[in-house]
PDB file of C-alpha atoms and ligand atoms in Angstrom:
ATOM      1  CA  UNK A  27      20.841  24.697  -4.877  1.00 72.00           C
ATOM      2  CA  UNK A  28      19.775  21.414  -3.555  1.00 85.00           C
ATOM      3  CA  UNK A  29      22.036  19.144  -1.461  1.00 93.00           C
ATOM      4  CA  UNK A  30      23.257  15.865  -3.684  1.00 97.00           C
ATOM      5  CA  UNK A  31      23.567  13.268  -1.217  1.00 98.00           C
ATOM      6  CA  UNK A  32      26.245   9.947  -1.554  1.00 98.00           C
ATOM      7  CA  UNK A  33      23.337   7.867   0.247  1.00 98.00           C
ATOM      8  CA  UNK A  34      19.695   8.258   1.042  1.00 98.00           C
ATOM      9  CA  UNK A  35      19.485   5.227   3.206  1.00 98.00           C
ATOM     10  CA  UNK A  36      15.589   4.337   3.316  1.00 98.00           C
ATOM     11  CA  UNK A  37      13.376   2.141   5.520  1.00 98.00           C
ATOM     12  CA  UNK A  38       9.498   1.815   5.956  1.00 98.00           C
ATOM     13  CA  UNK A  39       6.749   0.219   7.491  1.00 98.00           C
ATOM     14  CA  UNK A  40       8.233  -0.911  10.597  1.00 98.00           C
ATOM     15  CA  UNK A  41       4.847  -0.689  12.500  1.00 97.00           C
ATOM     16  CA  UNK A  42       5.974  -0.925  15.642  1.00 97.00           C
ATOM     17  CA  UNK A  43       5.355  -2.716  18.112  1.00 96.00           C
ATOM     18  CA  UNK A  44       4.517  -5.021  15.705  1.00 96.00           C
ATOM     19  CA  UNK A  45       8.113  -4.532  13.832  1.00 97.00           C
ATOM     20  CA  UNK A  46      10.369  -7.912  12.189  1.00 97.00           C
ATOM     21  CA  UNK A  47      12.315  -9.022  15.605  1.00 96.00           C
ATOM     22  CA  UNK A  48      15.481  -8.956  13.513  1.00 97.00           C
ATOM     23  CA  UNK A  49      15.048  -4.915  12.680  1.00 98.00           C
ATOM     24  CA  UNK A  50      17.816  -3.645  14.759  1.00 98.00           C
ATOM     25  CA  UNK A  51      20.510  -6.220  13.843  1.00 98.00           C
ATOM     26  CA  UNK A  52      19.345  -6.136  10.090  1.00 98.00           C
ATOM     27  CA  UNK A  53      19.317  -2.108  10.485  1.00 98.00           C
ATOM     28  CA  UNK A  54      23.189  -2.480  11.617  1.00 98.00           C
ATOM     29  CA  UNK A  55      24.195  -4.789   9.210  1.00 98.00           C
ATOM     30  CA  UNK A  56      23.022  -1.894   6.826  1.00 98.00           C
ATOM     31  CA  UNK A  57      24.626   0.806   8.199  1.00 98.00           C
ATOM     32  CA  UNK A  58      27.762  -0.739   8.794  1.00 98.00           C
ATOM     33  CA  UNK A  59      27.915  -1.960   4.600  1.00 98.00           C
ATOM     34  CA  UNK A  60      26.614   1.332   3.042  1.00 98.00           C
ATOM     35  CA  UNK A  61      27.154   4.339   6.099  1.00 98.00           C
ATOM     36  CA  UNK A  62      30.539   3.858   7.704  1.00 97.00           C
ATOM     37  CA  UNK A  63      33.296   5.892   6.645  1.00 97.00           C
ATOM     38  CA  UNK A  64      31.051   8.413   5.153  1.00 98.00           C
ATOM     39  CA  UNK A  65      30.616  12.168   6.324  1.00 97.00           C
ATOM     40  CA  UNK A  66      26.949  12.877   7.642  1.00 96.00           C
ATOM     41  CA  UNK A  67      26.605  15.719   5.094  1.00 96.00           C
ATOM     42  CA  UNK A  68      26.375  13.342   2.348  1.00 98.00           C
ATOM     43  CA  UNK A  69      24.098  10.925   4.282  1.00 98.00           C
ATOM     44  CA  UNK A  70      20.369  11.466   4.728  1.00 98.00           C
ATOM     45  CA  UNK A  71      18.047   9.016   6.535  1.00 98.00           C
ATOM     46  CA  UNK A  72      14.243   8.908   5.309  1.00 98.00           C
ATOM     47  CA  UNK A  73      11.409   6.968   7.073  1.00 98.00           C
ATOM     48  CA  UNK A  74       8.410   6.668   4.332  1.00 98.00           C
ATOM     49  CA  UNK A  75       5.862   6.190   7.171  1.00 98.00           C
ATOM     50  CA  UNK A  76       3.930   3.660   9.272  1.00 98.00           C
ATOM     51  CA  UNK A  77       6.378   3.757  11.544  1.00 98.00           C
ATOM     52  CA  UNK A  78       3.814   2.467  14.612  1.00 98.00           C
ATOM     53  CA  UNK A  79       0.901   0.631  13.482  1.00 96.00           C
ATOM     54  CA  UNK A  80      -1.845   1.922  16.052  1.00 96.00           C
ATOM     55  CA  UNK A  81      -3.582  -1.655  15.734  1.00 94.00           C
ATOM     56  CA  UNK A  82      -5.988  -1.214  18.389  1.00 94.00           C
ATOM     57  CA  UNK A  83      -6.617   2.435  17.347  1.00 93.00           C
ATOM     58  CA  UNK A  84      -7.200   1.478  14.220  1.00 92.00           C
ATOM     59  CA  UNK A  85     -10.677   2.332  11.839  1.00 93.00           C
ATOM     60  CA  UNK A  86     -10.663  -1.602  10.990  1.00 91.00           C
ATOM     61  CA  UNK A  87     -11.754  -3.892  13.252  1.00 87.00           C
ATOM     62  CA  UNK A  88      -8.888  -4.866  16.182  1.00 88.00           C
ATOM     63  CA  UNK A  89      -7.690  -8.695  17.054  1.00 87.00           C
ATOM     64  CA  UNK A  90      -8.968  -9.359  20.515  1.00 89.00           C
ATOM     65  CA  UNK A  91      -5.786 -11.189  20.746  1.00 88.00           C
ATOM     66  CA  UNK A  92      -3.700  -7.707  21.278  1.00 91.00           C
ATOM     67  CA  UNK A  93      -2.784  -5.458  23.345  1.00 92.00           C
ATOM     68  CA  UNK A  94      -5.137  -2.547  23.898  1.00 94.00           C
ATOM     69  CA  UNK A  95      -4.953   0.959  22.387  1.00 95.00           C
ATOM     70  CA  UNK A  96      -2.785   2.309  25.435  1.00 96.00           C
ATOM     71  CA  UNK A  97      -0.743  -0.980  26.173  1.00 97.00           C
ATOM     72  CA  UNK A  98       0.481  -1.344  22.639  1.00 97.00           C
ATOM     73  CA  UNK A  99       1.499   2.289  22.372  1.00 97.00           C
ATOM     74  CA  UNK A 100       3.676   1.986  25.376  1.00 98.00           C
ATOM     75  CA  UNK A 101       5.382  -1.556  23.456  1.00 97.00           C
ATOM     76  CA  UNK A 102       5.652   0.447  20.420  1.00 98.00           C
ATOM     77  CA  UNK A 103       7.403   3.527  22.212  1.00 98.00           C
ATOM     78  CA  UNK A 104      10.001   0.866  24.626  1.00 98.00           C
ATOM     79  CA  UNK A 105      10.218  -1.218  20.964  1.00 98.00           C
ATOM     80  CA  UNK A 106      11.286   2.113  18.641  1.00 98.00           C
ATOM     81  CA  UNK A 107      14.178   3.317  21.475  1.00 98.00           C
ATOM     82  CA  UNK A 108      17.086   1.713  19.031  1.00 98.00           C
ATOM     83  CA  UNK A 109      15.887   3.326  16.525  1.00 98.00           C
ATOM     84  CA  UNK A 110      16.385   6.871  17.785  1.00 98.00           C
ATOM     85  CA  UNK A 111      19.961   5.413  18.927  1.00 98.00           C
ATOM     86  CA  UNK A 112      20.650   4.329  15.827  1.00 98.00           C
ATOM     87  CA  UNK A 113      19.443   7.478  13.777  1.00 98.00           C
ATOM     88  CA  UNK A 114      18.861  10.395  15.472  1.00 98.00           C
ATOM     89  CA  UNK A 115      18.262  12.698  12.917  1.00 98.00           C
ATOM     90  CA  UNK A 116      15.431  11.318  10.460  1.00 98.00           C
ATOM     91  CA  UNK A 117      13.257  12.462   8.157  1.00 98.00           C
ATOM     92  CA  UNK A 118       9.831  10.692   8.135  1.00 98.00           C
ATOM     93  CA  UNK A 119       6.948  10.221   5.823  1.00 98.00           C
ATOM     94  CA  UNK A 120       2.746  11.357   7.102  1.00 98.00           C
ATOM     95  CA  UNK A 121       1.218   7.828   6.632  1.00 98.00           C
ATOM     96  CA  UNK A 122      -1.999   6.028   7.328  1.00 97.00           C
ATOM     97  CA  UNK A 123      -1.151   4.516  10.472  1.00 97.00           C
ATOM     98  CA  UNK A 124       1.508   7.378  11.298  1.00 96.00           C
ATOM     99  CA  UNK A 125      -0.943  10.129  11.492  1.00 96.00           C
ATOM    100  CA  UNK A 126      -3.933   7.881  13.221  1.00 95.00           C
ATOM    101  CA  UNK A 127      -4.155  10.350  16.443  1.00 95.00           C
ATOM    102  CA  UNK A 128      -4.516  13.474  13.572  1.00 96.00           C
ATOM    103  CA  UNK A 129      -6.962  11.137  11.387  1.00 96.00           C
ATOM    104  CA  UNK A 130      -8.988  10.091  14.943  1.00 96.00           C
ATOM    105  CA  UNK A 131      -9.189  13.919  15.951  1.00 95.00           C
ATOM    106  CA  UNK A 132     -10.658  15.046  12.505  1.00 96.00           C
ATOM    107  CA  UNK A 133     -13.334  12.262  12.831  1.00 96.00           C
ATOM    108  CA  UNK A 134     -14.396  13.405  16.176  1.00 96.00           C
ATOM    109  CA  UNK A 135     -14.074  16.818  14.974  1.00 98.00           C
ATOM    110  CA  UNK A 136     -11.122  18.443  16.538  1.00 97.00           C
ATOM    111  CA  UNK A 137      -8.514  20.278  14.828  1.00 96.00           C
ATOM    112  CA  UNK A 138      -4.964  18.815  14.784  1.00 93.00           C
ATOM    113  CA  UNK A 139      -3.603  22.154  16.858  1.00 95.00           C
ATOM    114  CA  UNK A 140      -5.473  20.367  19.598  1.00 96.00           C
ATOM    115  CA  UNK A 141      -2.635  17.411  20.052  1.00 96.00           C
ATOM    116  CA  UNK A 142       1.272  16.672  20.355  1.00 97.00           C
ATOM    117  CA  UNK A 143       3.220  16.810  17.349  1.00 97.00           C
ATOM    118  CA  UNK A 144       4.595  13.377  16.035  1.00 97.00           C
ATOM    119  CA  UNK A 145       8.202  13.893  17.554  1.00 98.00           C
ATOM    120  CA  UNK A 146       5.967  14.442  20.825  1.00 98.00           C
ATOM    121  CA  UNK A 147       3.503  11.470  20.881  1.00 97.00           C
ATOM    122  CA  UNK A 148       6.498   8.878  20.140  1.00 97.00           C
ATOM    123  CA  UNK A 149       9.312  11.018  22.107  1.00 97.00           C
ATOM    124  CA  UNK A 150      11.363  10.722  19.356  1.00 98.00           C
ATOM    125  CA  UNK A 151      15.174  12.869  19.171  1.00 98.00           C
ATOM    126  CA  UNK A 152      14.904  16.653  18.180  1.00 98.00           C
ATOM    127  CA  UNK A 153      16.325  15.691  14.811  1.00 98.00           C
ATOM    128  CA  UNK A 154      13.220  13.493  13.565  1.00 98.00           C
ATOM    129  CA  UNK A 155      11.244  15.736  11.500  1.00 98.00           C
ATOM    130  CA  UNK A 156       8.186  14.732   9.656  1.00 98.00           C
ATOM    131  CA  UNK A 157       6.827  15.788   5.816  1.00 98.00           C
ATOM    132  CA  UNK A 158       4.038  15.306   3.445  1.00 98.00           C
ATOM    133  CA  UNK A 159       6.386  13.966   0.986  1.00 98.00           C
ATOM    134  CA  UNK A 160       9.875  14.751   0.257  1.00 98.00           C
ATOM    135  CA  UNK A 161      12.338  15.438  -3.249  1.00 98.00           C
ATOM    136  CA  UNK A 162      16.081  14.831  -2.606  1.00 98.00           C
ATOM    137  CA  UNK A 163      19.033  14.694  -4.719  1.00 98.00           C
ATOM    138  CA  UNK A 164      21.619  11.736  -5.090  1.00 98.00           C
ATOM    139  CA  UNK A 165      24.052  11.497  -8.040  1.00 97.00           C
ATOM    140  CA  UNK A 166      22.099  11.911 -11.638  1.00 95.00           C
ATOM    141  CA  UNK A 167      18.830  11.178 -10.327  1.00 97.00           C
ATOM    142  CA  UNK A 168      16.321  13.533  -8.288  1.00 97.00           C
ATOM    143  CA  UNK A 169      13.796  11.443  -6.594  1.00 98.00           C
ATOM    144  CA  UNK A 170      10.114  11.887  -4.908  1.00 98.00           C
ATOM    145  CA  UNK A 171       9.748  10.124  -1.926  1.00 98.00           C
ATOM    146  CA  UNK A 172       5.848   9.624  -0.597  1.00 98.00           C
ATOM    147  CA  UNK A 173       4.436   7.065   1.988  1.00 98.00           C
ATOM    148  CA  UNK A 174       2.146   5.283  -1.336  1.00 98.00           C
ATOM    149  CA  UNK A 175       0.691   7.093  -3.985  1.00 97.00           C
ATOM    150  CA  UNK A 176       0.633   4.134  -6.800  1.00 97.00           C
ATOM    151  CA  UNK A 177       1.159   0.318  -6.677  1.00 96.00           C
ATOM    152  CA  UNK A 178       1.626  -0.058 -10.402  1.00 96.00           C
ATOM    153  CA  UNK A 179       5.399   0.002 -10.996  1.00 95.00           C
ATOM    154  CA  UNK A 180       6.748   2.959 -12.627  1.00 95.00           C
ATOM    155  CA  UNK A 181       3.160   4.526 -12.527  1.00 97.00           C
ATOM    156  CA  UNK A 182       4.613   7.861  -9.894  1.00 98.00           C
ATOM    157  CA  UNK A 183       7.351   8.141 -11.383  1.00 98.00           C
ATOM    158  CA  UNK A 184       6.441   9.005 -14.969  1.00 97.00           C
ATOM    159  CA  UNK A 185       3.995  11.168 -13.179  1.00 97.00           C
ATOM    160  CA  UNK A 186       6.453  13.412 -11.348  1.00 97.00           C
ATOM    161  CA  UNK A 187       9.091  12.922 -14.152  1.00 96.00           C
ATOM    162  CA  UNK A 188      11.696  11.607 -11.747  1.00 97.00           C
ATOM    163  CA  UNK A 189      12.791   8.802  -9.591  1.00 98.00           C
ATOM    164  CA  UNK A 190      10.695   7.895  -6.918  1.00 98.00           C
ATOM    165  CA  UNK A 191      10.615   6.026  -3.722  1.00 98.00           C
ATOM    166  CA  UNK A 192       7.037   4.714  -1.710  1.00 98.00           C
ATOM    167  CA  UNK A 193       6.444   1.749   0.851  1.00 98.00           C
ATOM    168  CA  UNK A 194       3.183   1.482   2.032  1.00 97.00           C
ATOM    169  CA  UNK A 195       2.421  -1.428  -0.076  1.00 97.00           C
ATOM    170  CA  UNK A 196       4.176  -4.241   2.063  1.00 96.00           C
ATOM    171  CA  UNK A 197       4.521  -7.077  -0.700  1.00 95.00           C
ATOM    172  CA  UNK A 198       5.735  -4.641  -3.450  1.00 97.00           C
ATOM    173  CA  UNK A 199       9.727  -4.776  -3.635  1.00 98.00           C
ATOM    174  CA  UNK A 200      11.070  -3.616  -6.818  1.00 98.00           C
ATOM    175  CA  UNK A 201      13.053  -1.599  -9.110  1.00 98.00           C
ATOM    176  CA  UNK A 202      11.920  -0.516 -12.443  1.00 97.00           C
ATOM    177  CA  UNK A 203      13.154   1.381 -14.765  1.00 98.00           C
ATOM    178  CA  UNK A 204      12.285   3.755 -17.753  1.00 97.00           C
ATOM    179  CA  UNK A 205      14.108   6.319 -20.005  1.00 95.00           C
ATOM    180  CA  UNK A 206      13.579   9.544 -21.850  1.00 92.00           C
ATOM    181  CA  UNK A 207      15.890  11.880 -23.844  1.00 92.00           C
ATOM    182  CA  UNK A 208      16.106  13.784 -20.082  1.00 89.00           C
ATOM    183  CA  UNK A 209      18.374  10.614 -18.940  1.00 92.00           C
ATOM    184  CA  UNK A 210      17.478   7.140 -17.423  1.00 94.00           C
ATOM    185  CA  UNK A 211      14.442   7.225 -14.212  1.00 98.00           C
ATOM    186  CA  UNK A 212      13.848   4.577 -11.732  1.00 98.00           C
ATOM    187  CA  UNK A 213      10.649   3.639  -9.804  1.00 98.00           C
ATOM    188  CA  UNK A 214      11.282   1.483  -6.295  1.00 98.00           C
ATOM    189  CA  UNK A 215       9.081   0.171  -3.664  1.00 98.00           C
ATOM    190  CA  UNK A 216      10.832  -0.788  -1.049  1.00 98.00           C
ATOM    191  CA  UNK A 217       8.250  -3.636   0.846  1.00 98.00           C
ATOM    192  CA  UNK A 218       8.316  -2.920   4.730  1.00 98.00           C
ATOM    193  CA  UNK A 219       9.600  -4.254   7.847  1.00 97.00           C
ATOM    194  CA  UNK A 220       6.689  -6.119  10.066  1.00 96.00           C
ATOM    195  CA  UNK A 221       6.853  -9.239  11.400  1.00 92.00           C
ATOM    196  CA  UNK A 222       4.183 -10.682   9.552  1.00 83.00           C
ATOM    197  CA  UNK A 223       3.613 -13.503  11.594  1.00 80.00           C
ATOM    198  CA  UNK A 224       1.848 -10.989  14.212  1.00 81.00           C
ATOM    199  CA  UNK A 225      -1.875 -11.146  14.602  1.00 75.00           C
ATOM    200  CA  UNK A 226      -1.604  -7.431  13.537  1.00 77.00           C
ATOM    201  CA  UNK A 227      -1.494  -8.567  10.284  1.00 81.00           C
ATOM    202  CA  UNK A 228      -4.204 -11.426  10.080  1.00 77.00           C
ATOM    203  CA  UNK A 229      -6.356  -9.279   7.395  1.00 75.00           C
ATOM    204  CA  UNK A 230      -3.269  -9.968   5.189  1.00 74.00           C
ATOM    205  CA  UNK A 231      -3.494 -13.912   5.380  1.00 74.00           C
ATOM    206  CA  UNK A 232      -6.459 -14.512   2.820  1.00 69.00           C
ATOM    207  CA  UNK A 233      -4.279 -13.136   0.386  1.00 72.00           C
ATOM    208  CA  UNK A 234      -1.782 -15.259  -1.860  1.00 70.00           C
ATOM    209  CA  UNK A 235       0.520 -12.320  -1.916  1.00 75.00           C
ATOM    210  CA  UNK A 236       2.866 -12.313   1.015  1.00 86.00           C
ATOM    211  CA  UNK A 237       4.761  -8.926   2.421  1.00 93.00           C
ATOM    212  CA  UNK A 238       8.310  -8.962   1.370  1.00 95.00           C
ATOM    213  CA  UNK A 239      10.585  -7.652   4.199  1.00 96.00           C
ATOM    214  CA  UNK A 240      13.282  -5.523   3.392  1.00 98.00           C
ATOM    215  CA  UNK A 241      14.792  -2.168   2.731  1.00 98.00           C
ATOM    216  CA  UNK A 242      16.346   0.139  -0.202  1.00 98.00           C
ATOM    217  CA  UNK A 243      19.208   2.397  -0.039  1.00 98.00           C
ATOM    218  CA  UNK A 244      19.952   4.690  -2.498  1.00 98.00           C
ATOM    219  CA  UNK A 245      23.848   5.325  -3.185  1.00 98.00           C
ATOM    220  CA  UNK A 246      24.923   7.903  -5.766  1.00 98.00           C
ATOM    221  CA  UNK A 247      21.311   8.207  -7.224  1.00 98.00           C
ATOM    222  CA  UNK A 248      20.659   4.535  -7.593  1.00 98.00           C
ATOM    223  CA  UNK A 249      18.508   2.150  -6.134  1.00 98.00           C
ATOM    224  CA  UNK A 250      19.798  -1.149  -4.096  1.00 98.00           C
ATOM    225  CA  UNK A 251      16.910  -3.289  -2.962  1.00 98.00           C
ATOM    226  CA  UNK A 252      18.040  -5.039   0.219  1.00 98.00           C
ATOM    227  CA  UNK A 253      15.244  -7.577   1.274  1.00 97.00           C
ATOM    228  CA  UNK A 254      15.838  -9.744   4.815  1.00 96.00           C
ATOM    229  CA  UNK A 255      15.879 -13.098   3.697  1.00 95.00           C
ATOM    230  CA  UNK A 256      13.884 -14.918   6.061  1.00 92.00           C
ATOM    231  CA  UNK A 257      14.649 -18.975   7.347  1.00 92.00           C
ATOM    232  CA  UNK A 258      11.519 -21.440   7.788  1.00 89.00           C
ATOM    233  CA  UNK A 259      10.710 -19.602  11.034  1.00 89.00           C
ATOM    234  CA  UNK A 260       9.965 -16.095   9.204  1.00 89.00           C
ATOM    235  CA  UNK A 261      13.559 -15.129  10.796  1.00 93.00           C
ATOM    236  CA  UNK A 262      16.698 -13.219   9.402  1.00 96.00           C
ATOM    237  CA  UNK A 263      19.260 -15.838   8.190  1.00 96.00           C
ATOM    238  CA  UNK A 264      21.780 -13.249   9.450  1.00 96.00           C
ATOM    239  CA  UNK A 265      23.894 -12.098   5.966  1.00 95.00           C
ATOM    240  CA  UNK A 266      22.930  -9.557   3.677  1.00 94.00           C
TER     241      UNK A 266
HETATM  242 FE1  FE2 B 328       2.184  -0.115   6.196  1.00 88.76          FE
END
């Protein structure tokens, strides 16, 4: 029988080292509202991928403005440290930037047996473990979570016939929902957390669409959309 969790707290596309500067104390916030008081057996923690960006790794052309490949992996590593503080058990997402090393290997033609595992190449805490995608349980609802499979809301959803949760797709942030005889399903993306002032991101400013930064948390099988509302200077205003 499958675990029913109280909360499935969520976060994606951090892209470190290239991450909002307000993460941590916007993570905290978060934890302290929806975690505290709560036994960890009803709490479950799930990364839906990109959590480094590999910018200078990357199979698009690289800002000459960065650091390179080796510098910005070190950054990234010193920049995700709070993180493993602040969750050290996790359950994370294969992404495109994620799984760069494994996607770099294949094109040179080397099997992925050949490198360190994820927890390895980011020395992240025993309990981080990494999936293809994931189904979890949380009041009512059961609900597929995958790094970005669809943009178009409620499009995975109604395919898997349940709720589901992606990132990936940095200026979608949304909740919709859709209902059936089998009970009421929900379809979030949940934006990402970069700080999209960060050359990282200039192939993002021709676009009129901006990244929304935020977060969703899941509490008894329902979706809350938490988005960092940003001041003039693309920084956290400080309240949820
Ligand atoms: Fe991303």
């Amino acid at each position: 029988m499958m675990r029913r969790y109280e909360v499935i707290f969520c976060l994606s596309d951090m892209h470190h080292p290239y991450a909002h500067p307000d993460l941590y104390p916007f993570l905290k916030a978060l934890k302290a509202k929806y975690l505290k008081g709560i036994s960890s057996k009803k709490i479950k923690i799930v990364c839906l991928g990109d959590e480094l960006d590999y910018h200078a790794s990357s199979y698009h052309e690289s800002s000459t403005q960065l650091p390179s490949a080796g510098l910005e992996h070190h950054k990234a590593i010193e920049n995700i440290q709070p993180l493993f503080d602040l969750f050290p058990t996790m359950d994370l997402l294969e992404s495109n930037h994620g799984s760069l090393a494994y996607r770099k290997a294949n094109t040179a033609g080397l099997p992925p047996q050949v490198l360190k595992s994820y927890r390895e190449q980011i020395t992240a805490p025993r309990g981080w473990r990494w999936h293809f995608d994931l189904t979890l349980r949380s009041g009512p609802s059961t609900i597929y979570f995958h790094h970005g499979k669809s943009a178009s809301p409620g499009k995975l959803s109604q395919a898997m016939a349940m709720c589901s949760v992606q990132g990936h797709f940095h200026e979608k942030f949304h909740v919709s929902y859709w209902g059936s005889p089998q009970g009421l399903f929900w379809d979030a993306h949940i934006g990402c957390l970069i700080d999209w002032k960060s050359m990282a991101f200039a192939y993002a400013k021709n676009n009129i669409k901006r990244p929304v930064i935020g977060t969703g948390i899941i509490v008894d099988g329902q979706m809350q959309l938490e988005p960092i509302v940003l001041n003039a200077h693309a920084r956290w205003i400080g309240k949820l």
